Coordinates of C-alpha atoms and ligand atoms in Angstrom, one line a residue:
Chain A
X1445 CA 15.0 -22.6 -17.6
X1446 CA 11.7 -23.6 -16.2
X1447 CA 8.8 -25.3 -17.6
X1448 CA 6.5 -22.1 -17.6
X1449 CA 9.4 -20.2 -19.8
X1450 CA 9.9 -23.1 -22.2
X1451 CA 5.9 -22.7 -22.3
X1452 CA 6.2 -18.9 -23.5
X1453 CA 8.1 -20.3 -26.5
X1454 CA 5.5 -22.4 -27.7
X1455 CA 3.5 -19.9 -29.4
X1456 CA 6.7 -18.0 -30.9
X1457 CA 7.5 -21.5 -32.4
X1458 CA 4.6 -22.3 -34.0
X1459 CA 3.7 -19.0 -35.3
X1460 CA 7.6 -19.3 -37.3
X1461 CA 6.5 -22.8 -38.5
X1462 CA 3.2 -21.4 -39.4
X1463 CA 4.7 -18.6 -41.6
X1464 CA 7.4 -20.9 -43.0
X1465 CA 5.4 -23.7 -44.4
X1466 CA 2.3 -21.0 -45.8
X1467 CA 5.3 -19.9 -47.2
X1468 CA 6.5 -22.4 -49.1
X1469 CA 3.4 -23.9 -49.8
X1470 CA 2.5 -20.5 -51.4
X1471 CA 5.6 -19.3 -52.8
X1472 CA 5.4 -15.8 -53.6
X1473 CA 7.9 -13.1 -55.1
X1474 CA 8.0 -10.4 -52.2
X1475 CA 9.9 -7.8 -51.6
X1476 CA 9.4 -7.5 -48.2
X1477 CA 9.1 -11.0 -47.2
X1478 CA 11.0 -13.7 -47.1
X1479 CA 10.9 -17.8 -44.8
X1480 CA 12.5 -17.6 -42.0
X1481 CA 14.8 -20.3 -43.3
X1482 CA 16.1 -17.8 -45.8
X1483 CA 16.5 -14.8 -43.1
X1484 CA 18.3 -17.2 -40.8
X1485 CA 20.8 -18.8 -43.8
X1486 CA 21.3 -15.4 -44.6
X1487 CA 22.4 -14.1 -41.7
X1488 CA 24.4 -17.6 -41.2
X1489 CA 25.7 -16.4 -44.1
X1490 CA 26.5 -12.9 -43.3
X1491 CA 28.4 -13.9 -39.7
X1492 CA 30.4 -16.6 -41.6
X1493 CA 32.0 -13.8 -44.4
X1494 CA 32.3 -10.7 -41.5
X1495 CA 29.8 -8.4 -42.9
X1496 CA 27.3 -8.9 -39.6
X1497 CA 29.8 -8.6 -37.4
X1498 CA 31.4 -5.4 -38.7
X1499 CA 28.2 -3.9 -38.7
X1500 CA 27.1 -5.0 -34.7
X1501 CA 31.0 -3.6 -33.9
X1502 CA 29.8 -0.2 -35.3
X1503 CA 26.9 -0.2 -34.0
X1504 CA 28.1 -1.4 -30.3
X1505 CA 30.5 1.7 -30.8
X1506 CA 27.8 4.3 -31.1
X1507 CA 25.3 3.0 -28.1
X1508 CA 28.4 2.2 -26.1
X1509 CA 30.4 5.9 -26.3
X1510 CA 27.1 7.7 -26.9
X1511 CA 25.7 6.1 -23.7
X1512 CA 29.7 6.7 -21.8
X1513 CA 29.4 10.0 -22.8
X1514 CA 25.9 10.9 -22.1
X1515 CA 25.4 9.3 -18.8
X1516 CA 28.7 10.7 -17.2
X1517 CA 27.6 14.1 -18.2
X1518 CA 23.4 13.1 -16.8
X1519 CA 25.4 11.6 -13.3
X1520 CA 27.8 14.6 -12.8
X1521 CA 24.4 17.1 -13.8
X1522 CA 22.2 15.0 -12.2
X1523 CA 24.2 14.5 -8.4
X1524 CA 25.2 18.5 -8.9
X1525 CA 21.5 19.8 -9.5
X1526 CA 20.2 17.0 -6.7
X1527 CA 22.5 18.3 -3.9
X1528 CA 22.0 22.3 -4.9
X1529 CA 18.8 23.7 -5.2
X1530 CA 20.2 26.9 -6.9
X1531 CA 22.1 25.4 -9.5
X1532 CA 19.4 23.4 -10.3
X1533 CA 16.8 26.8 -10.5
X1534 CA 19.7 28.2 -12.8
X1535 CA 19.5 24.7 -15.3
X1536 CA 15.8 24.5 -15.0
X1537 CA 14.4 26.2 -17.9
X1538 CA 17.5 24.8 -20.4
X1539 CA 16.8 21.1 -19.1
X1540 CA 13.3 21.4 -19.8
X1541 CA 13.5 22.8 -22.8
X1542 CA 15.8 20.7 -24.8
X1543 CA 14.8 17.1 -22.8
X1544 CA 11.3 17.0 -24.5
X1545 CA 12.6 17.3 -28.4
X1546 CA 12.7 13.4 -29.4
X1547 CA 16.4 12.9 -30.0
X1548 CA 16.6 11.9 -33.5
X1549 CA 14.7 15.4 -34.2
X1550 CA 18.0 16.6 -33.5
X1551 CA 19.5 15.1 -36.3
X1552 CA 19.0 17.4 -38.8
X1553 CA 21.6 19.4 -36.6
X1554 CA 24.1 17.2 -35.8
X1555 CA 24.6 16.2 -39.2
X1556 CA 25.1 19.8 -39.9
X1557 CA 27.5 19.9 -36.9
X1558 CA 29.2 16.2 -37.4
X1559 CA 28.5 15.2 -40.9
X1560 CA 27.9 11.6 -41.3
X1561 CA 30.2 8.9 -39.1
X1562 CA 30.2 7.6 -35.5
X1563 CA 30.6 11.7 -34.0
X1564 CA 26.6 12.2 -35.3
X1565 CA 26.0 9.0 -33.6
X1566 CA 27.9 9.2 -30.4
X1567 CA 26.1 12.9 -29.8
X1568 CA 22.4 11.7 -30.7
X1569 CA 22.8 9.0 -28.7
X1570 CA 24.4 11.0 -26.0
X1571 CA 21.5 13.7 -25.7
X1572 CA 19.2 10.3 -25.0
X1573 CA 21.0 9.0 -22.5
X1574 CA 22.1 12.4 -20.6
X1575 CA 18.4 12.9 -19.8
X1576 CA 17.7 9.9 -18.6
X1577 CA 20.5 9.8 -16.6
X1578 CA 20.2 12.9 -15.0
X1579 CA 16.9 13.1 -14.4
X1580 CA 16.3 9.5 -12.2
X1581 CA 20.1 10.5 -10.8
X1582 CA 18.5 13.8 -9.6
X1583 CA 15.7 11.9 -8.1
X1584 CA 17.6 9.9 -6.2
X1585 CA 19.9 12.2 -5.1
X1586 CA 17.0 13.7 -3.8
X1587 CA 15.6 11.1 -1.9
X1588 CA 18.4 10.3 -0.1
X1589 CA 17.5 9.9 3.7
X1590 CA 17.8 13.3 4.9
X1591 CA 19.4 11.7 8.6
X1592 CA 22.2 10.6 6.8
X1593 CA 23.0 14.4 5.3
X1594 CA 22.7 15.2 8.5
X1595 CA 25.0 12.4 10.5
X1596 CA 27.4 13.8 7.4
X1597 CA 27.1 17.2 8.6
X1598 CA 27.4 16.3 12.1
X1599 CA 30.6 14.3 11.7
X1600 CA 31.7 17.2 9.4
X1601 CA 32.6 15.1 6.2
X1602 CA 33.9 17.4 3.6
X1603 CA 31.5 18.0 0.5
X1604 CA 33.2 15.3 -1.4
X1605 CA 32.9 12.5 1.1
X1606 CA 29.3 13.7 1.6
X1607 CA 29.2 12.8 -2.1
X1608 CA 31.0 9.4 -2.7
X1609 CA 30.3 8.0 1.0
X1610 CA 27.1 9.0 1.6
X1611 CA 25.0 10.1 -1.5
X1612 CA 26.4 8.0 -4.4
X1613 CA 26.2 4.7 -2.5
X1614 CA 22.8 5.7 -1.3
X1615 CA 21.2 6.5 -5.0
X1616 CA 23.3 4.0 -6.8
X1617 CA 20.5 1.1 -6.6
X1618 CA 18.3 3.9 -8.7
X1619 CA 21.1 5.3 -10.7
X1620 CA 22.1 1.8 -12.1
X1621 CA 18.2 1.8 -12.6
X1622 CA 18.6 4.9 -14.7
X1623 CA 22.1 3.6 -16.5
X1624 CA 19.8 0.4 -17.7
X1625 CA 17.2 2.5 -19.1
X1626 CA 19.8 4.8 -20.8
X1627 CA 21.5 1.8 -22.3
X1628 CA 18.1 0.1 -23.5
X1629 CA 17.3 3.2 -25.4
X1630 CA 21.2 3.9 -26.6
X1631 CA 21.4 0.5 -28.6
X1632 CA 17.4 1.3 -29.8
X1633 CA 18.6 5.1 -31.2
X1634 CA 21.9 4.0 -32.2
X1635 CA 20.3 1.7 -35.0
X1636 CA 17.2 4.5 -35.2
X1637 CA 20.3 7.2 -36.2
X1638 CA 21.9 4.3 -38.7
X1639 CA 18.5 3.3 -40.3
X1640 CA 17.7 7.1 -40.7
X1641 CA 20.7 8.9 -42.0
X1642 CA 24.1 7.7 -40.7
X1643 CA 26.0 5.4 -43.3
X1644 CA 27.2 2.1 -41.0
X1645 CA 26.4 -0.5 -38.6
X1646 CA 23.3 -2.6 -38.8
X1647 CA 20.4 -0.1 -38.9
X1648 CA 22.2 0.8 -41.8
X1649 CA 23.1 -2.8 -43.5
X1650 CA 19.1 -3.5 -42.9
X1651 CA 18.2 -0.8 -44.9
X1652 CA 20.9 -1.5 -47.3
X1653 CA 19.3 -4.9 -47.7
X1654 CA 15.6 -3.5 -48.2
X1655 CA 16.9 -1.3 -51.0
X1656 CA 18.5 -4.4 -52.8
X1657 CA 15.4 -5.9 -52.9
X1658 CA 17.0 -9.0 -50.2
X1659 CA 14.4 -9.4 -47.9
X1660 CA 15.9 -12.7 -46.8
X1661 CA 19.1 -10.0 -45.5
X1662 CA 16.9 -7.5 -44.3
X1663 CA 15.0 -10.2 -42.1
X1664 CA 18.3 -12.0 -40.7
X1665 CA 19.8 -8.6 -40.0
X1666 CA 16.5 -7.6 -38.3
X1667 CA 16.7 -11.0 -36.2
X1668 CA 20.4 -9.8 -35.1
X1669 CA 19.3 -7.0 -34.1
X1670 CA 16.4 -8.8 -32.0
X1671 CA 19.4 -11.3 -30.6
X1672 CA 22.0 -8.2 -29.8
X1673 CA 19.5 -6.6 -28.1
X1674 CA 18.5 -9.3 -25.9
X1675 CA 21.7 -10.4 -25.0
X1676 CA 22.4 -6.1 -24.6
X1677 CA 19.5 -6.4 -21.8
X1678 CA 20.1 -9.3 -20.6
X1679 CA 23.8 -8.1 -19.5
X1680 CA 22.6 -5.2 -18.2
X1681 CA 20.2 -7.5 -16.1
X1682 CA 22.8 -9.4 -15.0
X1683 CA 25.3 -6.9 -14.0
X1684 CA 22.3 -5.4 -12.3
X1685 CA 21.8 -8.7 -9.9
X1686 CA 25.3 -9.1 -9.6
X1687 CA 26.1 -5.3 -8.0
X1688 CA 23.3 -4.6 -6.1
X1689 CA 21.8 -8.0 -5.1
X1690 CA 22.5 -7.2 -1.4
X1691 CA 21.8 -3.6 -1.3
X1692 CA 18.7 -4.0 -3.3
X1693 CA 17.5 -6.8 -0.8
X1694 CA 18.6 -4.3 2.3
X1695 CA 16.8 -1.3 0.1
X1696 CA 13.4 -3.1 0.2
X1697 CA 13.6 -4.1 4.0
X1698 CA 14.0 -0.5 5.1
Chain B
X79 CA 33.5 10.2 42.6
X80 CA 30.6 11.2 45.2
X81 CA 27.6 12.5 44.4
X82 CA 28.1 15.9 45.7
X83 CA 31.4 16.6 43.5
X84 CA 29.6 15.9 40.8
X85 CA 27.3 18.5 41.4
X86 CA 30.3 21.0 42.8
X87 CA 29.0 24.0 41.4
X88 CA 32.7 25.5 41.6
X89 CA 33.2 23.1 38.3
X90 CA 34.2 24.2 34.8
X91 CA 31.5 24.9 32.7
X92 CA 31.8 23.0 29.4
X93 CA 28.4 24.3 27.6
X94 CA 27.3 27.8 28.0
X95 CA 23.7 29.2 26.7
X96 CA 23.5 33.2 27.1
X97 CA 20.2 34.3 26.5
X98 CA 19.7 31.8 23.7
X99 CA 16.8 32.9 21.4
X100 CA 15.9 30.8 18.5
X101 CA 13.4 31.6 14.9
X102 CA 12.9 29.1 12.6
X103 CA 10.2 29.7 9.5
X104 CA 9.5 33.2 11.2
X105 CA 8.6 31.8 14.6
X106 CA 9.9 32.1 18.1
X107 CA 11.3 29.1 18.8
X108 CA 13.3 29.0 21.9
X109 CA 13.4 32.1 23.6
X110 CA 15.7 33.4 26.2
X111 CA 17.2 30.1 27.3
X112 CA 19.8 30.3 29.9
X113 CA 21.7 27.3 30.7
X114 CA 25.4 26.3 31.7
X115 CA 26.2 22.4 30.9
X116 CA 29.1 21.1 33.5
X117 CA 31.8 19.2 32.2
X118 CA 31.4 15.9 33.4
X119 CA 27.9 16.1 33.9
X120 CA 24.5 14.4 32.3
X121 CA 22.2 17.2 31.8
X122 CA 18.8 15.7 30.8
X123 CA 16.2 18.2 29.4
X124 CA 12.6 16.9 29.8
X125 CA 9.6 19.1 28.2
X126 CA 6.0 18.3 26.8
X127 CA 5.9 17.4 22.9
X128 CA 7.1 19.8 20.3
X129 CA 8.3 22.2 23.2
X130 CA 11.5 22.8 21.6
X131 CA 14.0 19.7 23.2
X132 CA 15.3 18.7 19.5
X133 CA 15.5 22.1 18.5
X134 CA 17.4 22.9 21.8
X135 CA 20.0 19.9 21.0
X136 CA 20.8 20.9 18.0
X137 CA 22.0 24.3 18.8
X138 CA 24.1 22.1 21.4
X139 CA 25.4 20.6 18.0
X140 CA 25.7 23.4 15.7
X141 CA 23.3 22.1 13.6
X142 CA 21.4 25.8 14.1
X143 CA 23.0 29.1 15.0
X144 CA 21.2 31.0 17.4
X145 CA 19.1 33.9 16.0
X146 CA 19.9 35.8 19.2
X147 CA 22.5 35.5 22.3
X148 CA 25.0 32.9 21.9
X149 CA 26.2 29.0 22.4
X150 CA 29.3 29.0 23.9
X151 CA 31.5 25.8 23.7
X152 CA 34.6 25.4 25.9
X153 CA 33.8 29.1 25.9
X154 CA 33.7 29.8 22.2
X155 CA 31.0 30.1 20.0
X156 CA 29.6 27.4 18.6
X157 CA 28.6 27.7 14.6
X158 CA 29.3 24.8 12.9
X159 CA 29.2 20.7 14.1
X160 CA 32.5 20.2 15.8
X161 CA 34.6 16.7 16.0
X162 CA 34.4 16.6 19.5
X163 CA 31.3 16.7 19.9
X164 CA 28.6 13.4 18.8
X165 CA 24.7 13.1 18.4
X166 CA 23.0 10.4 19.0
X167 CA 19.5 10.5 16.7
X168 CA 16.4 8.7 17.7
X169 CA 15.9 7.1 14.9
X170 CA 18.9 5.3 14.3
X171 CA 17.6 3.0 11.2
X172 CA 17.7 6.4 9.6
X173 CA 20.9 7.0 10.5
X174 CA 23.2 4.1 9.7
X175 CA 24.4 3.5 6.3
X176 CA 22.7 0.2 5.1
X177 CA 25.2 -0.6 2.9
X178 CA 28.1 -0.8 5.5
X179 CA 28.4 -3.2 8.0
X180 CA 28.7 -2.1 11.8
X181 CA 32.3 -2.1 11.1
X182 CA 31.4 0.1 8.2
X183 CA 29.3 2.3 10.1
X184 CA 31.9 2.7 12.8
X185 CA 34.6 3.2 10.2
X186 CA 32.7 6.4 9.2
X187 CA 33.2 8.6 11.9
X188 CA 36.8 7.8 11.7
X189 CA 37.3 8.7 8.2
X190 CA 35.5 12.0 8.5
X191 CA 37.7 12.4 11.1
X192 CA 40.9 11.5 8.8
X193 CA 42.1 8.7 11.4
X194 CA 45.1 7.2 10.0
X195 CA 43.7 4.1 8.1
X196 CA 46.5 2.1 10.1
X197 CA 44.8 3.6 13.1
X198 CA 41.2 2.7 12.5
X199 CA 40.9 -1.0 13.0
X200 CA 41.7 -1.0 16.9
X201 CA 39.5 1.8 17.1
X202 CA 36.8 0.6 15.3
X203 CA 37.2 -2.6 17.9
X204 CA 37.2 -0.9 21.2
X205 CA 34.1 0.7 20.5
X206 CA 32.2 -1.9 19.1
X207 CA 33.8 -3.8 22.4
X208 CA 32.3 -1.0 24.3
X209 CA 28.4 -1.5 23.7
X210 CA 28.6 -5.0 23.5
X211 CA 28.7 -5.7 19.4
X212 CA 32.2 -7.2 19.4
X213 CA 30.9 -10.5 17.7
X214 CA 28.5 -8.8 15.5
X215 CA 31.0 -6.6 13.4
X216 CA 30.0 -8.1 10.4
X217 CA 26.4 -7.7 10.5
X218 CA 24.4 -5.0 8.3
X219 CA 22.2 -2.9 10.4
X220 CA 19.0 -4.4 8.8
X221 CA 20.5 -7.6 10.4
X222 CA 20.3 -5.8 13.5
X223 CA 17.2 -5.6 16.5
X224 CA 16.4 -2.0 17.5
X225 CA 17.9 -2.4 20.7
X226 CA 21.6 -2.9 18.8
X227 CA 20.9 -0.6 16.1
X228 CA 21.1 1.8 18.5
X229 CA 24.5 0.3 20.5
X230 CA 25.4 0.5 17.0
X231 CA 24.8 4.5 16.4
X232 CA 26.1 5.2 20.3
X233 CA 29.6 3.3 18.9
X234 CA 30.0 5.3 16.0
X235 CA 29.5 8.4 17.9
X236 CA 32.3 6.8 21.0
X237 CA 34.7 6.5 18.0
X238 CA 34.8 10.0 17.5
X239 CA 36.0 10.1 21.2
X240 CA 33.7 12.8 21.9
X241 CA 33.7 15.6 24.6
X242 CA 30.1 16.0 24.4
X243 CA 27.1 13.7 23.6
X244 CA 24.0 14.9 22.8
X245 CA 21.4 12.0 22.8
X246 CA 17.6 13.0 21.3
X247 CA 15.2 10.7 22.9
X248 CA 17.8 7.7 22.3
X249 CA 15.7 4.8 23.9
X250 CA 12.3 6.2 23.5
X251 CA 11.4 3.4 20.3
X252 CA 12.8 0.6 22.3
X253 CA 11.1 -2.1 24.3
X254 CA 11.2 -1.4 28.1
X255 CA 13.9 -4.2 29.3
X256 CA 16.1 -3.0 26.1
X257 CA 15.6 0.7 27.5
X258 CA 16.7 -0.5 31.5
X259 CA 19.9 -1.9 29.7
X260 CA 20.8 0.7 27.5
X261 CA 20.2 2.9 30.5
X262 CA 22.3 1.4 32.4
X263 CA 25.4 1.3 29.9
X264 CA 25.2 4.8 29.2
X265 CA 26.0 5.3 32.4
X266 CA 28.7 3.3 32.5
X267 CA 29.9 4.8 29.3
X268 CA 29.9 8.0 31.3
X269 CA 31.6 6.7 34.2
X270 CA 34.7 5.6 31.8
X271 CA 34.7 8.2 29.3
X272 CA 34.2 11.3 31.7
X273 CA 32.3 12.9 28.7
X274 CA 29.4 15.2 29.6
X275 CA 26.1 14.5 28.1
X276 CA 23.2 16.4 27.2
X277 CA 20.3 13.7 27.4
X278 CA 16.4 14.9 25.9
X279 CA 13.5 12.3 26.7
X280 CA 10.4 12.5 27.9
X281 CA 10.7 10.1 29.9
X282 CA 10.8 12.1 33.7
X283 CA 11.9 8.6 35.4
X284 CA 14.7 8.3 32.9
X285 CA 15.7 11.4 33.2
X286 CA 16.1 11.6 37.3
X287 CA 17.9 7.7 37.1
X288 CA 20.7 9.2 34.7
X289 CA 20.9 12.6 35.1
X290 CA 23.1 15.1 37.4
X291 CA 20.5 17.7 36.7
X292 CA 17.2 17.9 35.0
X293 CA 16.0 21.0 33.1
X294 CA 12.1 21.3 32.2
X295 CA 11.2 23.4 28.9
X296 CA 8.1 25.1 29.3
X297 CA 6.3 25.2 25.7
X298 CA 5.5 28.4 23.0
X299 CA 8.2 29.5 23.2
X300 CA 10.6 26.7 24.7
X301 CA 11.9 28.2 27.5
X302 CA 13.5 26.7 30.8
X303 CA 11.0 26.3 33.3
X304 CA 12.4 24.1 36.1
X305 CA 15.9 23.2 36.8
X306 CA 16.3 20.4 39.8
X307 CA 19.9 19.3 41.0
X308 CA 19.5 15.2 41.6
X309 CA 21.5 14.1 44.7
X310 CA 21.3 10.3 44.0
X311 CA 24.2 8.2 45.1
X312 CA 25.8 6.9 42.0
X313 CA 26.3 4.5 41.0
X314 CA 22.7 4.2 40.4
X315 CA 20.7 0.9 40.2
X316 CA 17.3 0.4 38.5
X317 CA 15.9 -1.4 41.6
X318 CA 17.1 0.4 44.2
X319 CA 17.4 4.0 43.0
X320 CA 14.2 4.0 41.7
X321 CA 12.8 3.2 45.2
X322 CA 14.7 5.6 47.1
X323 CA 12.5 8.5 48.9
X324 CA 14.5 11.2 46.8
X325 CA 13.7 9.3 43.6
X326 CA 9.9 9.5 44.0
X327 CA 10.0 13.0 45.4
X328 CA 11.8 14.5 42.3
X329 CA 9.4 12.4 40.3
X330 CA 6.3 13.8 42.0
X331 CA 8.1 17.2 41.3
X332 CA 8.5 16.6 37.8
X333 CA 5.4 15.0 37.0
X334 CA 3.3 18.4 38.4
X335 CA 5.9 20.4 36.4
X336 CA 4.9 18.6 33.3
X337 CA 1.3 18.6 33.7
X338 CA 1.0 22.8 34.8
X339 CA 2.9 23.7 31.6
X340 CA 0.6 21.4 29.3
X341 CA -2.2 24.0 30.8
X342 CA 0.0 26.7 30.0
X343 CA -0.5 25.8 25.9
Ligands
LIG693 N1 12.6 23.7 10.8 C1 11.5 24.2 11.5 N2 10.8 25.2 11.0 C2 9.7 25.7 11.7 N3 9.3 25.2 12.9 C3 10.0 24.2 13.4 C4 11.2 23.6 12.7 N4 11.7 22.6 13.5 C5 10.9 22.5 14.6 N5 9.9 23.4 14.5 C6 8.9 23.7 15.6 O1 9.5 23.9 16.8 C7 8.9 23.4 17.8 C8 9.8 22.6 18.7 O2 10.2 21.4 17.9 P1 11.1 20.3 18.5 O3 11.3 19.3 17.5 O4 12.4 20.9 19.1 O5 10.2 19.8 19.7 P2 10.5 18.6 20.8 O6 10.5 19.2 22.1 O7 11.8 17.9 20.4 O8 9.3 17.7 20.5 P3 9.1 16.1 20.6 O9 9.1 15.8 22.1 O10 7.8 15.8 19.9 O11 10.3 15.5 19.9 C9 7.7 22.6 17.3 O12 6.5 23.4 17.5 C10 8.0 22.5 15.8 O13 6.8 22.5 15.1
LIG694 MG1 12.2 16.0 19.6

């Protein structure tokens, strides 16, 4: 890591050592707060009996199927209403009228449809993703250099190879764009759906922890969820740089 | 081959354009275009700016169906792209696939034209062999100067072992020594491969070194305006031909075509 990194940390640092000494100087009975030296044995705590890591595996299992689910659907829609104009006139009006109601609006419903468990989290998190998805994938579809539909045509590719030779390795830079910005917000609404109404993972052990009057639990559960969703990105980075390094690079010199 | 079979009129026809009228966003485009393309030949079409050259090849490639008379190919009409038949874009960083390598880009035609993967390889060889990019199979086309982009676009198009090429202003964005070169292969591309090209530039000198004819458009609507037979010797040298009496009297002849039908606008 370089120097200038290590220099972002300082002020994190000291603003934790800050809070923990007022703290103990002060000692206070909160409710809502707790040293960080109490969060972090907590949740020390918490990974060493299971309970954490129960709670991140149910949570992982709603961002990851919710986001499978809804960002095959937003590709397929996305590539389909990209490539035809008339399909896309036909979807129009029921895209734009369902993408703008904030997903977890939709809960109300899908708990009527899916009672509590991972289906009502799979499906909100699904409806994020699927617009996300398929709106940068029609984009991008769009945008694809309309010389190489043509060379297709020419050379008389058949609709599919037009598809997985030509458009989906020319929009997949921008697609995997849109798959990291769909997977950002599927962890975010997963633990949104759990702290809200759905009975498991960690949105819902947090909340659990605020009722008990533990903010010591609450706060290590909350810094989990800060380190699973850093490391979440920071995969997502990765695999990013790892795929597309080259055709990013040959993207930008175009 | 001498110059004068070449130009044997008695030869088959390969491209046939019967009173070819063409409207695109509700105006006349081409109107009325009569033309018969040789097999064997290199028919270059020459023809002030937006006169209607592009739209002209792309009938020749079934990009565009005639709104009136017909394209024959091989005496059939032509309605869709066929195999057999390559174009050659001017802007060939547009059409190369970035993300494949000239091997890649070669490979493409030969897919679409469900070559037997076993097949491919030797293929995929010879043609790269054939403009000169033998050693530079591995490169991307960003790796690439103009000049090979565009050996790179005529290899994928030789791949498809066409019948006809239709080249739009091919060496019009290159450098004038890449140009002479480039000139000078396609013409001995065409002396191997016996295909017969359609060749658009507006370059008149261009078109009188390669060609076995030259057709002038005449602009609103594109119509043929001139059509001059060129009895050059072939094979043709840049130095030489260029200086040859016949040369600079089709060039005069050209050059007052052009500049009458950019008064007729
Ligand atoms: N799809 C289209 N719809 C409407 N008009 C078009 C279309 N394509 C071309 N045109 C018009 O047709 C005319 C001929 O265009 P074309 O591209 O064939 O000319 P050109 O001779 O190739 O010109 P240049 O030398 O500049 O390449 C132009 O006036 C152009 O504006
Ligand atoms: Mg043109």
């Amino acid at each position: 890591m370089s120097s200038d990194r290590l220099k972002g940390l300082i002020l994190p640092a000291l603003a934790v050592l800050a809070f923990e000494i007022w703290l103990r100087a002060f000692p206070i009975a909160s409710d809502a707060l707790a040293p960080p030296s109490a969060a972090v044995m907590a949740l020390a705590q918490g990974l060493a009996d299971g309970s954490v890591l129960l709670a991140t595996r149910d949570t992982l299992l709603g961002a990851i199927i919710g986001l499978g689910i809804g960002s095959s659907i937003g590709l397929l829609l996305g590539v389909l209403t990209g490539l035809l104009p008339p399909l896309d006139r036909l979807l129009e009006v029921s895209i734009e009228s369902i993408r703008p109601i904030p997903s977890v609006a939709l809960l109300p419903i899908g708990l009527m449809v899916f009672g509590f468990g991972y289906a009502l989290e799979f499906s909100i998190v699904a409806k994020t993703c699927l617009f996300a998805t398929l709106i940068l994938t029609r984009s991008a579809v769009r945008g694809v250099e309309p010389r190489l539909m043509e060379v297709a045509r020419a050379l008389r590719l058949s609709p599919f190879a037009r598809v997985t030779k030509i458009v989906l390795p020319a929009a997949l830079p921008q697609i995997f764009v849109a798959f990291r910005l769909a997977a950002g917000a599927a962890l975010i609404v997963a633990v949104t759906v759990e702290i809200t109404i759905n009975p498991q993972g960690l949105g819902h052990a947090m909340m659990t922890a605020q009722q008990a009057l533990r903010p010591d639990v609450m706060l290590g559960y909350l810094l989990w969820i800060g380190i699973v969703g850093f490391l979440w990105n920071a995969a997502l980075l990765l695999a990013q740089r790892h795929l597309f390094g080259r055709a990013a690079v040959s993207e930008a010199m175009r | 081959m001498t110059d004068s079979a070449m130009n044997s009129a008695g030869r088959q026809s390969l491209y046939e354009f019967r009173d070819v009228g063409l409207t695109l966003g509700g105006k006349l485009i081409l109107n009325g275009i009569e033309i018969t393309v040789r097999k064997g030949e290199i028919l270059c079409i020459v023809g002030a700016s937006g006169c209607g050259k592009t739209t002209l090849l792309r009938l020749a490639g079934g990009l565009y169906r005639p709104s009136q008379g017909s394209v024959l190919f091989d005496g059939a009409p032509m309605t869709m792209p066929r195999q057999d038949v390559a174009i050659i874009f001017q802007d060939y960083g547009r059409a190369l696939l970035p993300w494949r390598t000239a091997t890649g880009n070669v490979a493409l035609a030969l897919e679409a034209a469900k070559v037997p993967a076993a097949e491919r390889k030797g293929r995929i060889e010879a043609s790269l062999a054939k403009v000169g990019l033998a050693d530079h199979a591995d490169k991307y086309p960003t790796e690439m100067s103009g000049g090979m982009q565009q050996r790179l676009q005529i290899a994928r198009c030789l791949a498809q072992e066409p019948q006809a090429l239709l080249m739009d202003e091919p060496f019009g964005a290159l450098d004038a020594m890449t140009r002479q070169s480039l000139q000078d292969e396609t013409l001995a591309l065409h002396a191997d491969s016996g295909a017969t090209i359609i060749f658009v530039t507006h370059d008149l000198e261009e078109a009188i070194y390669l060609g076995d004819r030259v057709i002038g458009l005449l602009p609103h609507p594109g119509r043929v305006g001139i059509e001059i037979d060129v009895h050059l010797p072939r094979p043709r040298s840049q130095l030489a031909t260029r200086e040859e009496p016949e040369f600079l009297r089709l060039r005069r002849e050209l050059f007052d075509f052009i500049e009458k039908s950019e008064g007729h606008r």
